[in-house]
Short mmCIF file of C-alpha atoms in Angstrom, two decimals:
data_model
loop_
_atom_site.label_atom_id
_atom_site.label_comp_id
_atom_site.label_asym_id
_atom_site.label_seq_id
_atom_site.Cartn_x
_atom_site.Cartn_y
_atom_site.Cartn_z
CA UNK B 19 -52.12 137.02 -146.03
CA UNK B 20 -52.48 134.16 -143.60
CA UNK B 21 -53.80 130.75 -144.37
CA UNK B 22 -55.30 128.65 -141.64
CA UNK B 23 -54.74 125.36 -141.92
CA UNK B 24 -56.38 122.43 -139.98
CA UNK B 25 -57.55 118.87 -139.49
CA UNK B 26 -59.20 117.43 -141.78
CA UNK B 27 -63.19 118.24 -140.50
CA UNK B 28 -65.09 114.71 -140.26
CA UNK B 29 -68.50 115.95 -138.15
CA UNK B 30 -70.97 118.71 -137.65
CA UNK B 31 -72.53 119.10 -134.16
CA UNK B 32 -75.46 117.82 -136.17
CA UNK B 33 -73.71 114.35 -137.10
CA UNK B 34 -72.14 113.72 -133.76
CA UNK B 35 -72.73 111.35 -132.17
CA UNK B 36 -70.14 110.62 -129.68
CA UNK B 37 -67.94 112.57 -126.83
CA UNK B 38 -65.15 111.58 -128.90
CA UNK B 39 -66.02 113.38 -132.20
CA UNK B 40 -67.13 116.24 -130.41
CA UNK B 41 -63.80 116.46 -128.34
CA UNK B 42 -62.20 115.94 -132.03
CA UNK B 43 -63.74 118.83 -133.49
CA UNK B 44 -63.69 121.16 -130.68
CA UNK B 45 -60.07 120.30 -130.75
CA UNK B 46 -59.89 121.40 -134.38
CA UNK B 47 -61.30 124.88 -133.64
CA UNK B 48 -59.64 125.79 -131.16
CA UNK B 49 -56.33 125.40 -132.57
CA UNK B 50 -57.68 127.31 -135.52
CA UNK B 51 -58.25 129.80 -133.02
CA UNK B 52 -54.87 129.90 -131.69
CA UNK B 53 -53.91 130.67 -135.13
CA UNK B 54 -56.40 133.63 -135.40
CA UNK B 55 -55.50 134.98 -132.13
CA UNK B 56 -51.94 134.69 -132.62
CA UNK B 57 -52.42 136.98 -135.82
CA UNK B 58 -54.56 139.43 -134.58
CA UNK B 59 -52.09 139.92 -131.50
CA UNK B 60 -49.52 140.77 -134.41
CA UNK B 61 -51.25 143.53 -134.72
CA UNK B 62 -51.55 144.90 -131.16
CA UNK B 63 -47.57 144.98 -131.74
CA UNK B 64 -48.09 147.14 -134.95
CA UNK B 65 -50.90 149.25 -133.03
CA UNK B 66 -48.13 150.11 -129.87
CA UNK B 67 -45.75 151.29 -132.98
CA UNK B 68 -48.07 153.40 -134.48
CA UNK B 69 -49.84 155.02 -131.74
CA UNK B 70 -46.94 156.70 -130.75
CA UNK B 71 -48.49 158.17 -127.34
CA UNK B 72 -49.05 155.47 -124.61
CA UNK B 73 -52.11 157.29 -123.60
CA UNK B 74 -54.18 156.37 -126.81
CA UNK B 75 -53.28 152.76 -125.88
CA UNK B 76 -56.61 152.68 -124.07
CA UNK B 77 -59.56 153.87 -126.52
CA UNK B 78 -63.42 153.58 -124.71
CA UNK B 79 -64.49 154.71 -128.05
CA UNK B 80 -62.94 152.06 -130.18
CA UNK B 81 -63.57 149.40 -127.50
CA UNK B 82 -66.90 149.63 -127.83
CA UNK B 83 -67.07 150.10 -131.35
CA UNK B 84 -65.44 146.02 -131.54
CA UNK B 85 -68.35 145.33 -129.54
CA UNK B 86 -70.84 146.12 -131.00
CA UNK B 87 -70.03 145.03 -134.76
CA UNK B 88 -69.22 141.17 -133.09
CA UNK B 89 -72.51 141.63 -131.69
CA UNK B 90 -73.91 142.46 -135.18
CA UNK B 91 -72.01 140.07 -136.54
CA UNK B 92 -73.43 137.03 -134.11
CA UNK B 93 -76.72 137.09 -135.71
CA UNK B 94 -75.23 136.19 -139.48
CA UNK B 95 -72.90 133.49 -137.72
CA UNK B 96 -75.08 131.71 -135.03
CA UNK B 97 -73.38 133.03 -132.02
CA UNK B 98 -75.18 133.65 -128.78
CA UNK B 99 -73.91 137.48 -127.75
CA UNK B 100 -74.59 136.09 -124.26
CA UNK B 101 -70.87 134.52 -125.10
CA UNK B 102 -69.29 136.48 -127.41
CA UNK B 103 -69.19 139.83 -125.42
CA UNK B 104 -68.03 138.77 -122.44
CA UNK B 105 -65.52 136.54 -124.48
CA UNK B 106 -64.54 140.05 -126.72
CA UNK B 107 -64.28 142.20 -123.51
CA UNK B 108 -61.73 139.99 -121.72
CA UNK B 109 -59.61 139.58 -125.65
CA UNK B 110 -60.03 142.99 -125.63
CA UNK B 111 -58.72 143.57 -121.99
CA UNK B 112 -55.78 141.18 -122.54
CA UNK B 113 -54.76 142.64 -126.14
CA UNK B 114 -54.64 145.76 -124.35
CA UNK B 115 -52.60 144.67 -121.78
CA UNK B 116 -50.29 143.29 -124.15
CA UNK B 117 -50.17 146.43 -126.44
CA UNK B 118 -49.24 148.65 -123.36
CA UNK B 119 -46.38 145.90 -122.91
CA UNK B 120 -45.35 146.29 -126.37
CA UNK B 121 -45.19 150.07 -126.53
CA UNK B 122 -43.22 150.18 -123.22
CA UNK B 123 -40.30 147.73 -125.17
CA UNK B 124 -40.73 150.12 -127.95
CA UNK B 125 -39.18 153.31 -125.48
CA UNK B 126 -35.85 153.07 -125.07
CA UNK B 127 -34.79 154.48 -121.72
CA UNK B 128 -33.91 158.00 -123.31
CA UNK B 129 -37.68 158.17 -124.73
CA UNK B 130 -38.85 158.00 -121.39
CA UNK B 131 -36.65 160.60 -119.79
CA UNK B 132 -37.39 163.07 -122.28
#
């Protein structure tokens, strides 16, 4: 299980009340989300091994079944889906992109000619 770990927090967007904090704190998240992003790639490595079949790399179906549960899920967490697709398409375009990488280092060179 992964632990995220981080600064400590010192303001809300509600107690800010200069550039500096808010720089501070954006700062904070985003290197949490480095962290996130780093582990969910992990498993775009472990999706290339299991698929077996790089033509199932690219799912429509799945794709926009990830859609629309972050768009259900912005209600609960305050997010404007005016951000968060556009922002899930384009993770979703690059983790694909990288799974198709990662399946092709999976083939050896006698895989492919067979």
């Amino acid at each position: 299980m992964t632990t995220y770990t981080s600064d400590q927090r010192h303001h809300t967007a509600k107690t800010s009340e200069t550039m500096a904090q808010v720089r501070y704190e954006i700062d904070r998240i985003d290197r949490l989300l480095v962290e996130i992003l780093a582990e969910r790639q992990s498993f775009m490595d472990a999706a290339a091994r299991i698929k077996g079949d790089r033509a199932i790399v690219h799912d429509r179906a799945r794709i926009e079944d990830v859609i629309i549960k972050v768009k259900a899920a912005c209600a609960d967490a305050g997010l404007s889906p005016a951000i968060a697709e556009p922002v899930w398409r384009t993770l979703i375009d690059r983790c694909i992109a990288y799974e198709f990488a990662s399946y092709d280092a999976l083939v050896t060179p006698e895989d492919a000619s067979s």
